[in-house]
Short mmCIF file of C-alpha atoms in Angstrom, two decimals:
data_model
loop_
_atom_site.label_atom_id
_atom_site.label_comp_id
_atom_site.label_asym_id
_atom_site.label_seq_id
_atom_site.Cartn_x
_atom_site.Cartn_y
_atom_site.Cartn_z
CA UNK A 290 19.93 -155.03 -21.01
CA UNK A 291 20.10 -156.48 -24.47
CA UNK A 292 22.85 -157.83 -26.67
CA UNK A 293 22.49 -158.05 -30.43
CA UNK A 294 24.68 -159.55 -33.10
CA UNK A 295 24.54 -160.71 -36.70
CA UNK A 296 26.33 -163.84 -37.81
CA UNK A 297 26.05 -166.21 -40.74
CA UNK A 298 23.01 -164.34 -42.08
CA UNK A 299 20.93 -164.31 -38.91
CA UNK A 300 20.12 -161.40 -36.56
CA UNK A 301 19.97 -162.32 -32.89
CA UNK A 302 18.65 -160.21 -30.03
CA UNK A 303 19.35 -161.55 -26.58
CA UNK A 304 17.50 -160.17 -23.58
CA UNK A 305 19.99 -160.65 -20.79
CA UNK A 306 17.79 -160.68 -17.70
CA UNK A 307 14.85 -162.68 -19.01
CA UNK A 308 17.07 -165.07 -20.93
CA UNK A 309 14.82 -164.73 -24.00
CA UNK A 310 16.50 -165.04 -27.39
CA UNK A 311 14.87 -163.51 -30.45
CA UNK A 312 15.58 -163.81 -34.15
CA UNK A 313 14.90 -160.40 -35.66
CA UNK A 314 14.45 -158.99 -39.13
CA UNK A 315 16.64 -156.06 -40.19
CA UNK A 316 14.18 -153.38 -39.06
CA UNK A 317 13.86 -154.72 -35.57
CA UNK A 318 17.56 -155.47 -35.35
CA UNK A 319 18.38 -151.87 -36.23
CA UNK A 320 16.04 -150.17 -33.78
CA UNK A 321 15.86 -152.56 -30.82
CA UNK A 322 18.59 -150.94 -28.72
CA UNK A 323 17.54 -147.35 -29.51
CA UNK A 324 13.89 -148.06 -28.65
CA UNK A 325 14.73 -149.24 -25.14
CA UNK A 326 15.18 -145.66 -23.95
CA UNK A 327 13.72 -143.53 -26.77
CA UNK A 328 10.26 -142.43 -27.82
CA UNK A 329 8.59 -143.52 -31.05
CA UNK A 330 9.16 -140.07 -32.55
CA UNK A 331 12.86 -140.27 -31.81
CA UNK A 332 13.14 -143.69 -33.44
CA UNK A 333 11.24 -142.49 -36.53
CA UNK A 334 13.50 -139.44 -36.71
CA UNK A 335 16.63 -141.58 -36.48
CA UNK A 336 15.59 -144.38 -38.84
CA UNK A 337 13.07 -142.58 -41.08
CA UNK A 338 15.53 -142.45 -43.97
CA UNK A 339 15.88 -146.20 -44.02
CA UNK A 340 12.37 -147.44 -43.15
CA UNK A 341 8.85 -146.05 -43.52
CA UNK A 342 7.01 -144.75 -40.46
CA UNK A 343 4.44 -147.54 -40.86
CA UNK A 344 7.14 -150.18 -40.88
CA UNK A 345 8.80 -148.66 -37.81
CA UNK A 346 5.52 -148.32 -35.91
CA UNK A 347 4.57 -151.90 -36.67
CA UNK A 348 7.95 -153.06 -35.40
CA UNK A 349 7.67 -150.96 -32.26
CA UNK A 350 4.22 -152.47 -31.60
CA UNK A 351 5.90 -155.85 -31.52
CA UNK A 352 8.67 -154.57 -29.27
CA UNK A 353 6.05 -153.20 -26.89
CA UNK A 354 4.37 -156.57 -26.79
CA UNK A 355 7.64 -158.32 -25.92
CA UNK A 356 8.36 -155.68 -23.28
CA UNK A 357 4.93 -156.26 -21.75
CA UNK A 358 5.59 -159.99 -21.60
CA UNK A 359 8.95 -159.26 -19.92
CA UNK A 360 10.82 -160.93 -22.74
CA UNK A 361 12.59 -157.75 -23.70
CA UNK A 362 14.20 -154.98 -21.65
CA UNK A 363 13.55 -157.09 -18.53
CA UNK A 364 15.03 -155.66 -15.31
CA UNK A 365 17.91 -157.15 -13.33
CA UNK A 366 16.29 -158.84 -10.34
CA UNK A 367 19.08 -161.25 -9.46
CA UNK A 368 21.52 -159.38 -7.29
CA UNK A 369 19.40 -160.23 -4.24
CA UNK A 370 19.65 -163.92 -5.12
CA UNK A 371 23.23 -163.70 -3.87
CA UNK A 372 21.85 -163.50 -0.31
CA UNK A 373 20.27 -166.89 -0.89
CA UNK A 374 23.60 -168.26 -2.06
CA UNK A 375 25.38 -166.83 0.98
CA UNK A 376 22.83 -168.37 3.32
CA UNK A 377 23.39 -171.87 1.99
CA UNK A 378 25.16 -174.36 4.20
CA UNK A 379 28.59 -174.86 2.60
CA UNK A 380 28.94 -178.37 1.23
CA UNK A 381 31.54 -180.17 -0.87
CA UNK A 382 30.10 -182.06 -3.81
CA UNK A 383 33.05 -182.58 -6.12
CA UNK A 384 36.68 -183.57 -5.69
CA UNK A 385 39.52 -183.63 -8.13
CA UNK A 386 41.93 -186.32 -6.99
CA UNK A 387 45.52 -185.85 -8.07
CA UNK A 388 46.22 -189.53 -8.40
CA UNK A 389 49.72 -188.94 -9.73
CA UNK A 390 51.91 -185.88 -9.64
CA UNK A 391 53.90 -187.36 -12.45
CA UNK A 392 53.42 -187.59 -16.19
CA UNK A 393 54.74 -189.53 -19.16
CA UNK A 394 54.28 -186.63 -21.55
CA UNK A 395 56.14 -183.33 -21.52
CA UNK A 396 53.48 -180.96 -22.83
CA UNK A 397 54.99 -177.55 -23.32
CA UNK A 398 52.02 -175.58 -22.00
CA UNK A 399 51.38 -177.74 -18.92
CA UNK A 400 50.16 -175.60 -16.01
CA UNK A 401 51.13 -178.48 -13.71
CA UNK A 402 54.80 -178.29 -14.68
CA UNK A 403 54.71 -181.70 -16.37
CA UNK A 404 52.82 -183.16 -13.44
CA UNK A 405 54.90 -181.91 -10.56
CA UNK A 406 52.73 -178.92 -9.56
CA UNK A 407 55.50 -176.77 -8.11
CA UNK A 408 56.54 -179.71 -5.93
CA UNK A 409 58.04 -183.14 -6.44
CA UNK A 410 56.92 -186.30 -8.23
CA UNK A 411 54.55 -188.35 -6.09
CA UNK A 412 51.68 -190.84 -6.25
CA UNK A 413 48.51 -190.85 -4.16
CA UNK A 414 48.21 -193.81 -1.79
CA UNK A 415 44.95 -195.71 -1.39
CA UNK A 416 44.91 -194.52 2.23
CA UNK A 417 44.74 -190.89 1.09
CA UNK A 418 42.19 -191.82 -1.59
CA UNK A 419 39.90 -193.51 0.93
CA UNK A 420 40.22 -190.56 3.29
CA UNK A 421 39.22 -188.27 0.41
CA UNK A 422 36.06 -190.35 -0.13
CA UNK A 423 35.29 -190.17 3.61
CA UNK A 424 35.92 -186.41 3.51
CA UNK A 425 33.49 -185.71 0.67
CA UNK A 426 30.76 -187.91 2.15
CA UNK A 427 31.14 -186.20 5.52
CA UNK A 428 31.10 -182.70 4.02
CA UNK A 429 28.42 -183.17 1.36
CA UNK A 430 25.39 -182.56 3.57
CA UNK A 431 22.21 -183.64 1.82
CA UNK A 432 23.69 -183.67 -1.68
CA UNK A 433 23.05 -187.01 -3.28
CA UNK A 434 25.15 -186.76 -6.44
CA UNK A 435 28.88 -186.51 -5.79
CA UNK A 436 31.62 -186.22 -8.38
CA UNK A 437 35.16 -187.49 -8.27
CA UNK A 438 37.59 -186.78 -11.07
CA UNK A 439 40.75 -188.85 -11.33
CA UNK A 440 43.28 -186.34 -12.51
CA UNK A 441 47.01 -185.86 -12.62
CA UNK A 442 49.65 -185.58 -13.89
CA UNK A 443 48.65 -188.79 -15.53
CA UNK A 444 46.29 -190.96 -13.44
CA UNK A 445 47.00 -194.17 -15.38
CA UNK A 446 50.50 -194.08 -13.83
CA UNK A 447 48.78 -195.05 -10.57
CA UNK A 448 45.75 -196.96 -11.82
CA UNK A 449 45.62 -199.62 -9.10
CA UNK A 450 44.88 -196.87 -6.60
CA UNK A 451 42.11 -195.54 -8.86
CA UNK A 452 40.50 -198.97 -8.73
CA UNK A 453 40.82 -199.20 -4.95
CA UNK A 454 39.22 -195.78 -4.52
CA UNK A 455 36.32 -196.66 -6.83
CA UNK A 456 35.69 -199.90 -4.97
CA UNK A 457 35.76 -198.13 -1.61
CA UNK A 458 33.44 -195.35 -2.81
CA UNK A 459 30.94 -197.89 -4.16
CA UNK A 460 30.78 -199.51 -0.73
CA UNK A 461 30.42 -196.21 1.08
CA UNK A 462 27.77 -194.69 -1.22
CA UNK A 463 25.36 -197.47 -0.26
CA UNK A 464 25.88 -196.80 3.44
CA UNK A 465 25.35 -193.05 3.13
CA UNK A 466 22.78 -192.84 0.29
CA UNK A 467 25.12 -191.10 -2.12
CA UNK A 468 25.70 -191.53 -5.84
CA UNK A 469 29.29 -191.20 -7.02
CA UNK A 470 30.00 -190.21 -10.60
CA UNK A 471 33.57 -190.82 -11.64
CA UNK A 472 35.51 -189.14 -14.41
CA UNK A 473 39.04 -189.82 -15.53
CA UNK A 474 41.26 -187.50 -17.54
CA UNK A 475 44.06 -189.27 -19.39
CA UNK A 476 46.67 -188.69 -22.08
CA UNK A 477 46.19 -192.29 -23.24
CA UNK A 478 49.85 -193.34 -23.26
CA UNK A 479 49.25 -196.26 -20.89
CA UNK A 480 45.75 -197.10 -22.08
CA UNK A 481 45.25 -200.81 -22.86
CA UNK A 482 42.28 -203.15 -23.29
CA UNK A 483 42.08 -204.08 -19.63
CA UNK A 484 42.10 -200.46 -18.46
CA UNK A 485 39.63 -199.51 -21.18
CA UNK A 486 37.23 -202.20 -20.05
CA UNK A 487 37.51 -201.00 -16.44
CA UNK A 488 36.95 -197.38 -17.45
CA UNK A 489 33.86 -198.26 -19.48
CA UNK A 490 32.36 -200.16 -16.58
CA UNK A 491 33.12 -197.59 -13.91
CA UNK A 492 33.59 -194.08 -15.29
CA UNK A 493 30.64 -191.81 -15.95
CA UNK A 494 32.81 -189.69 -18.24
CA UNK A 495 36.28 -189.85 -19.76
CA UNK A 496 38.37 -186.96 -20.96
CA UNK A 497 41.14 -187.85 -23.40
CA UNK A 498 43.74 -185.39 -24.60
CA UNK A 499 44.73 -184.74 -28.21
CA UNK A 500 45.51 -181.39 -29.83
CA UNK A 501 44.37 -182.27 -33.34
CA UNK A 502 46.58 -182.65 -36.40
CA UNK A 503 49.67 -184.81 -35.93
CA UNK A 504 52.17 -182.00 -36.41
CA UNK A 505 50.28 -179.72 -34.00
CA UNK A 506 49.82 -182.40 -31.35
CA UNK A 507 53.41 -183.59 -31.55
CA UNK A 508 54.82 -180.07 -31.38
CA UNK A 509 53.15 -179.33 -28.03
CA UNK A 510 52.63 -182.83 -26.60
CA UNK A 511 55.93 -184.73 -26.93
CA UNK A 512 56.81 -187.87 -24.99
CA UNK A 513 59.59 -187.93 -22.42
CA UNK A 514 62.18 -188.80 -25.10
CA UNK A 515 61.02 -185.96 -27.34
CA UNK A 516 59.16 -188.08 -29.92
CA UNK A 517 55.53 -187.27 -30.71
CA UNK A 518 52.57 -188.92 -28.97
CA UNK A 519 50.01 -188.84 -31.82
CA UNK A 520 50.75 -192.22 -33.41
CA UNK A 521 50.73 -193.97 -30.05
CA UNK A 522 47.49 -192.57 -28.67
CA UNK A 523 45.15 -191.97 -31.62
CA UNK A 524 44.35 -195.66 -32.34
CA UNK A 525 43.62 -196.19 -28.64
CA UNK A 526 41.38 -193.12 -28.48
CA UNK A 527 39.42 -194.24 -31.55
CA UNK A 528 38.85 -197.59 -29.86
CA UNK A 529 37.81 -195.91 -26.61
CA UNK A 530 35.32 -193.60 -28.31
CA UNK A 531 33.78 -196.46 -30.29
CA UNK A 532 33.58 -198.69 -27.22
CA UNK A 533 31.59 -195.96 -25.44
CA UNK A 534 29.23 -195.66 -28.42
CA UNK A 535 30.59 -192.16 -29.07
CA UNK A 536 28.97 -190.75 -25.93
CA UNK A 537 30.05 -189.92 -22.37
CA UNK A 538 33.57 -188.93 -23.31
CA UNK A 539 35.36 -185.86 -24.62
CA UNK A 540 38.44 -185.70 -26.74
CA UNK A 541 39.92 -182.40 -25.76
CA UNK A 542 42.71 -180.31 -27.09
CA UNK A 543 44.39 -177.02 -26.47
CA UNK A 544 45.19 -174.48 -29.15
CA UNK A 545 47.95 -171.93 -28.82
CA UNK A 546 49.14 -169.00 -30.92
CA UNK A 547 51.07 -171.60 -32.93
CA UNK A 548 47.80 -172.92 -34.38
CA UNK A 549 45.34 -170.07 -34.63
CA UNK A 550 43.81 -172.06 -37.50
CA UNK A 551 42.56 -174.49 -34.84
CA UNK A 552 39.29 -175.19 -36.65
CA UNK A 553 41.42 -177.50 -38.80
CA UNK A 554 42.38 -179.41 -35.65
CA UNK A 555 38.76 -179.70 -34.56
CA UNK A 556 37.72 -180.91 -38.01
CA UNK A 557 40.68 -183.29 -38.14
CA UNK A 558 39.38 -184.96 -34.99
CA UNK A 559 35.86 -185.03 -36.43
CA UNK A 560 37.22 -186.64 -39.58
CA UNK A 561 38.97 -189.28 -37.46
CA UNK A 562 35.46 -190.21 -36.32
CA UNK A 563 35.29 -188.50 -32.92
CA UNK A 564 31.84 -187.16 -32.07
CA UNK A 565 32.48 -185.37 -28.78
CA UNK A 566 35.13 -182.73 -29.26
CA UNK A 567 36.45 -179.93 -27.08
CA UNK A 568 39.31 -177.63 -28.04
CA UNK A 569 40.16 -174.63 -25.91
CA UNK A 570 42.56 -171.70 -25.96
CA UNK A 571 45.69 -172.12 -23.89
CA UNK A 572 46.02 -169.92 -20.84
CA UNK A 573 49.60 -168.81 -20.47
CA UNK A 574 51.51 -165.87 -19.08
CA UNK A 575 52.65 -163.28 -21.65
CA UNK A 576 56.31 -164.35 -21.36
CA UNK A 577 55.60 -167.68 -23.13
CA UNK A 578 55.81 -167.92 -26.92
CA UNK A 579 52.60 -169.96 -27.18
CA UNK A 580 50.30 -167.70 -25.09
CA UNK A 581 47.36 -166.04 -26.83
CA UNK A 582 47.94 -162.31 -27.22
CA UNK A 583 45.37 -159.54 -27.47
CA UNK A 584 46.34 -159.07 -31.12
CA UNK A 585 45.35 -162.70 -31.85
CA UNK A 586 41.76 -162.22 -30.68
CA UNK A 587 40.24 -161.03 -34.00
CA UNK A 588 41.75 -163.98 -35.90
CA UNK A 589 40.51 -166.44 -33.26
CA UNK A 590 37.02 -164.94 -33.39
CA UNK A 591 36.96 -165.35 -37.17
CA UNK A 592 38.14 -168.93 -36.73
CA UNK A 593 35.29 -169.61 -34.27
CA UNK A 594 32.81 -168.19 -36.78
CA UNK A 595 34.20 -170.44 -39.51
CA UNK A 596 33.97 -173.46 -37.24
CA UNK A 597 30.41 -172.60 -36.17
CA UNK A 598 29.27 -172.21 -39.78
CA UNK A 599 30.84 -175.57 -40.68
CA UNK A 600 29.32 -177.26 -37.63
CA UNK A 601 25.89 -175.93 -38.54
CA UNK A 602 26.26 -177.38 -42.04
CA UNK A 603 27.38 -180.72 -40.63
CA UNK A 604 24.46 -180.83 -38.17
CA UNK A 605 22.12 -180.13 -41.06
CA UNK A 606 23.60 -182.83 -43.22
CA UNK A 607 23.87 -185.32 -40.34
CA UNK A 608 25.61 -188.65 -40.71
CA UNK A 609 29.30 -189.40 -40.45
CA UNK A 610 30.73 -185.89 -40.55
CA UNK A 611 28.45 -184.55 -37.82
CA UNK A 612 29.88 -183.99 -34.36
CA UNK A 613 29.37 -182.13 -31.13
CA UNK A 614 31.70 -179.25 -30.25
CA UNK A 615 31.52 -178.79 -26.49
CA UNK A 616 31.97 -175.03 -26.48
CA UNK A 617 29.12 -174.45 -28.90
CA UNK A 618 26.69 -176.45 -26.77
CA UNK A 619 24.01 -174.30 -25.25
CA UNK A 620 20.60 -175.03 -23.80
CA UNK A 621 18.32 -172.05 -24.37
CA UNK A 622 15.12 -173.69 -23.20
CA UNK A 623 16.35 -175.21 -19.95
CA UNK A 624 19.81 -175.33 -18.54
CA UNK A 625 20.76 -174.60 -14.99
CA UNK A 626 18.93 -172.28 -12.61
CA UNK A 627 19.96 -168.67 -12.20
CA UNK A 628 21.62 -169.41 -8.85
CA UNK A 629 24.01 -171.81 -10.54
CA UNK A 630 24.62 -169.26 -13.27
CA UNK A 631 25.60 -166.67 -10.67
CA UNK A 632 28.08 -168.75 -8.72
CA UNK A 633 29.75 -170.79 -11.45
CA UNK A 634 32.18 -173.58 -10.75
CA UNK A 635 32.18 -173.50 -6.96
CA UNK A 636 35.95 -173.83 -6.66
CA UNK A 637 37.15 -173.46 -3.10
CA UNK A 638 33.68 -174.25 -1.77
CA UNK A 639 31.74 -177.02 -3.53
CA UNK A 640 34.71 -178.21 -5.55
CA UNK A 641 38.16 -178.95 -4.14
CA UNK A 642 41.35 -180.63 -5.29
CA UNK A 643 43.29 -183.20 -3.31
CA UNK A 644 47.06 -183.64 -3.74
CA UNK A 645 48.76 -187.05 -3.56
CA UNK A 646 49.55 -186.25 0.08
CA UNK A 647 45.91 -185.41 0.85
CA UNK A 648 46.24 -181.64 0.98
CA UNK A 649 43.18 -179.62 -0.08
CA UNK A 650 43.25 -176.75 -2.60
CA UNK A 651 40.45 -174.64 -4.15
CA UNK A 652 40.92 -176.45 -7.46
CA UNK A 653 43.53 -178.28 -9.51
CA UNK A 654 44.91 -175.03 -10.92
CA UNK A 655 45.73 -173.66 -7.46
CA UNK A 656 47.59 -176.75 -6.29
CA UNK A 657 51.03 -175.91 -4.93
CA UNK A 658 50.46 -172.15 -4.98
CA UNK A 659 51.48 -170.44 -1.78
CA UNK A 660 48.60 -169.31 0.41
CA UNK A 661 46.00 -171.57 -1.22
CA UNK A 662 46.22 -174.66 0.97
CA UNK A 663 42.84 -175.25 2.65
CA UNK A 664 43.55 -178.19 4.96
CA UNK A 665 43.74 -181.92 4.33
CA UNK A 666 41.43 -184.90 3.91
CA UNK A 667 42.35 -186.38 7.31
CA UNK A 668 41.73 -183.35 9.52
CA UNK A 669 39.31 -181.49 7.26
CA UNK A 670 39.23 -177.91 6.11
CA UNK A 671 41.09 -175.30 8.14
CA UNK A 672 41.35 -172.26 5.89
CA UNK A 673 37.86 -170.83 6.36
CA UNK A 674 38.98 -167.35 5.40
CA UNK A 675 39.94 -168.59 1.94
CA UNK A 676 36.69 -170.53 1.59
CA UNK A 677 34.79 -167.36 2.45
CA UNK A 678 36.71 -165.49 -0.24
CA UNK A 679 35.87 -168.12 -2.86
CA UNK A 680 32.25 -168.33 -1.75
CA UNK A 681 31.90 -164.62 -2.54
CA UNK A 682 33.28 -165.14 -6.03
CA UNK A 683 30.14 -164.60 -8.11
CA UNK A 684 29.24 -162.44 -11.11
CA UNK A 685 27.99 -159.57 -8.97
CA UNK A 686 31.28 -159.43 -7.08
CA UNK A 687 33.23 -158.82 -10.30
CA UNK A 688 33.21 -155.32 -11.74
CA UNK A 689 33.87 -156.57 -15.27
CA UNK A 690 30.90 -158.96 -15.12
CA UNK A 691 28.41 -156.36 -13.92
CA UNK A 692 28.13 -154.83 -17.37
CA UNK A 693 28.69 -157.98 -19.41
CA UNK A 694 25.80 -159.48 -21.38
CA UNK A 695 27.29 -162.97 -21.15
CA UNK A 696 27.35 -163.22 -17.37
CA UNK A 697 24.54 -165.80 -17.11
CA UNK A 698 26.21 -168.02 -19.69
CA UNK A 699 29.78 -168.02 -18.43
CA UNK A 700 29.05 -167.27 -14.75
CA UNK A 701 32.16 -165.20 -14.24
CA UNK A 702 34.86 -167.33 -15.78
CA UNK A 703 37.70 -169.27 -14.21
CA UNK A 704 39.00 -167.98 -10.87
CA UNK A 705 42.37 -169.64 -11.44
CA UNK A 706 42.87 -168.02 -14.82
CA UNK A 707 41.90 -164.70 -13.28
CA UNK A 708 44.44 -165.17 -10.50
CA UNK A 709 47.15 -166.35 -12.86
CA UNK A 710 46.85 -163.33 -15.14
CA UNK A 711 45.78 -160.55 -12.78
CA UNK A 712 46.67 -161.76 -9.30
CA UNK A 713 43.03 -161.47 -8.17
CA UNK A 714 40.32 -164.14 -8.39
CA UNK A 715 37.73 -161.37 -8.82
CA UNK A 716 39.38 -159.81 -11.86
CA UNK A 717 38.52 -161.89 -14.94
CA UNK A 718 41.07 -162.71 -17.62
CA UNK A 719 40.05 -160.34 -20.41
CA UNK A 720 41.21 -162.37 -23.42
CA UNK A 721 39.37 -165.37 -21.97
CA UNK A 722 36.22 -163.22 -21.66
CA UNK A 723 36.44 -161.99 -25.25
CA UNK A 724 36.74 -165.54 -26.56
CA UNK A 725 34.00 -166.81 -24.27
CA UNK A 726 31.59 -164.16 -25.55
CA UNK A 727 32.42 -165.14 -29.11
CA UNK A 728 31.81 -168.83 -28.40
CA UNK A 729 28.42 -168.03 -26.86
CA UNK A 730 27.45 -165.99 -29.92
CA UNK A 731 28.50 -168.88 -32.16
CA UNK A 732 26.48 -171.33 -30.08
CA UNK A 733 23.39 -169.12 -30.26
CA UNK A 734 23.88 -168.56 -34.00
CA UNK A 735 23.74 -172.32 -34.64
CA UNK A 736 20.54 -172.60 -32.59
CA UNK A 737 19.05 -169.58 -34.36
CA UNK A 738 19.77 -171.00 -37.82
CA UNK A 739 18.20 -174.30 -36.82
CA UNK A 740 15.21 -172.45 -35.40
CA UNK A 741 14.76 -170.47 -38.61
CA UNK A 742 14.84 -173.65 -40.62
CA UNK A 743 12.25 -175.28 -38.38
CA UNK A 744 9.99 -172.25 -38.83
CA UNK A 745 10.35 -172.47 -42.59
CA UNK A 746 9.53 -176.18 -42.54
CA UNK A 747 6.45 -175.49 -40.41
CA UNK A 748 5.26 -172.88 -42.90
CA UNK A 749 5.57 -175.45 -45.70
CA UNK B 206 4.80 -161.52 -35.01
CA UNK B 207 6.16 -160.32 -38.31
CA UNK B 208 9.47 -158.75 -37.38
CA UNK B 209 10.63 -161.10 -34.66
CA UNK B 210 10.44 -164.74 -33.67
CA UNK B 211 11.23 -165.78 -30.12
CA UNK B 212 13.26 -168.95 -29.76
CA UNK B 213 12.55 -169.75 -26.12
CA UNK B 214 9.77 -169.03 -23.69
CA UNK B 215 11.27 -170.40 -20.47
CA UNK B 216 12.32 -167.42 -18.42
CA UNK B 217 15.36 -167.16 -16.24
CA UNK B 218 13.43 -165.61 -13.35
CA UNK B 219 11.22 -168.68 -13.07
CA UNK B 220 14.26 -170.70 -12.05
CA UNK B 221 14.72 -168.58 -8.91
CA UNK B 222 11.92 -170.22 -6.97
CA UNK B 223 13.19 -173.78 -7.03
CA UNK B 224 16.81 -173.04 -7.86
CA UNK B 225 20.00 -173.54 -5.95
CA UNK B 226 19.61 -177.19 -4.90
CA UNK B 227 23.17 -177.84 -6.04
CA UNK B 228 22.60 -181.35 -7.39
CA UNK B 229 23.81 -180.40 -10.86
CA UNK B 230 27.21 -181.27 -12.23
CA UNK B 231 30.19 -179.12 -11.30
CA UNK B 232 31.09 -176.74 -14.08
CA UNK B 233 34.83 -176.31 -14.19
CA UNK B 234 35.74 -173.43 -16.44
CA UNK B 235 39.47 -173.85 -16.76
CA UNK B 236 40.95 -174.72 -20.10
CA UNK B 237 42.19 -178.10 -18.90
CA UNK B 238 38.89 -179.53 -17.72
CA UNK B 239 36.48 -179.16 -20.57
CA UNK B 240 33.46 -177.56 -19.01
CA UNK B 241 33.67 -174.04 -20.19
CA UNK B 242 30.17 -172.73 -19.71
CA UNK B 243 27.31 -173.44 -17.39
CA UNK B 244 24.84 -172.70 -20.15
CA UNK B 245 24.79 -176.23 -21.49
CA UNK B 246 24.35 -177.99 -18.19
CA UNK B 247 21.35 -180.02 -17.27
CA UNK B 248 19.24 -179.26 -14.22
CA UNK B 249 18.81 -182.32 -11.97
CA UNK B 250 15.74 -180.92 -10.29
CA UNK B 251 13.21 -180.64 -13.05
#
């Protein structure tokens, strides 16, 4: 199976099952899909008006060579790898701790209902936090690296408990030969120098939330009294990013159908000096005015192309304007193994969320939804049927993924988004898929342009 | 080759043999967690 596309003046041919990515000239780009299942004569008959027979034969010689090396038209040999995944001992390696089901912002698109998660306002106690650490250590088998994300609501509203949990985990990791990596996700409202210092000393990664331009951010991310949050948080975020040497953090935003020109928001953040930027489409039900609609997809795809072209130029130029856009990051020469690519995020199995009361859910997006409770951190998991269902959630279990070229890059998408929009974790959210495919193409385009340039430099 | 240049030579199938150790970072794909693809993740077992 191949996928080909042209963008920003470069032709890309992706061989799905080998993972090989080729930059093709126009002749090869035109014939590569036809030649997979056609004879030379058929190709010459079809393309003879456009190219000479010699040119076509020479190109097909090269295609044959790639085929022989299994870098083109490679077969799908991965479905059996699922058996390996099924045979693995289930372990938990990541927890999302809902430190506070409360928030000091009133973001209009919040899936957590402004922090309350279909329940009531509450804060996690250190007793629950410590039990969560015990739970992950006990259930992590031989895994050495464990992740804990301090999430909310807004975790800084309960920061003393964050510190107690970190301290406890640091003691326990020595006893059990584990390595905890902590992340905190914050809106920045309560950020101060003392908290910043603590975060820099203890958190492997920090995710800070800003939607971009002031008017865009303040429209969707107002404070409790209705006033905007931009002026309050931006100076603190700039300080945070600088104090972390512009690495190991992400400033992340959400775009909605109110700002389909979101590349301006990304570039606004870049121009503020941020180097690690992530901006994603909102996921909302069709009854909301901000949700992305099918009719918005072409405009969003064009916007991604514009952003990718600009990012490529900024990479090339380097210096102050250059930045890293998370969703255009791609590692074509390494990256994770195919097993990881098949199973994706591991929600409900390797990754669980913990409510302030200690209840377990498949992930933060399922918290509070009826039928998705999986047990609690004191007594352990009890909903093995649900775990089984999530453990079978891989790209070969999803009809839509079976024919999708992007399956090894997105690994089947978000189960929660699928459930939210279709009522089934195995039925991917189509708009999300369309945008994901576009982002992958953009990411590969940037790599391909850089590759072409390198080749040219080598020839010189 | 004249008509094509290949950008990468590391093949997906070669990752089957040693793959699946699970030490890599969790890859949340929801819009609120900033980890949208697995394709940019590092392998911890190289």
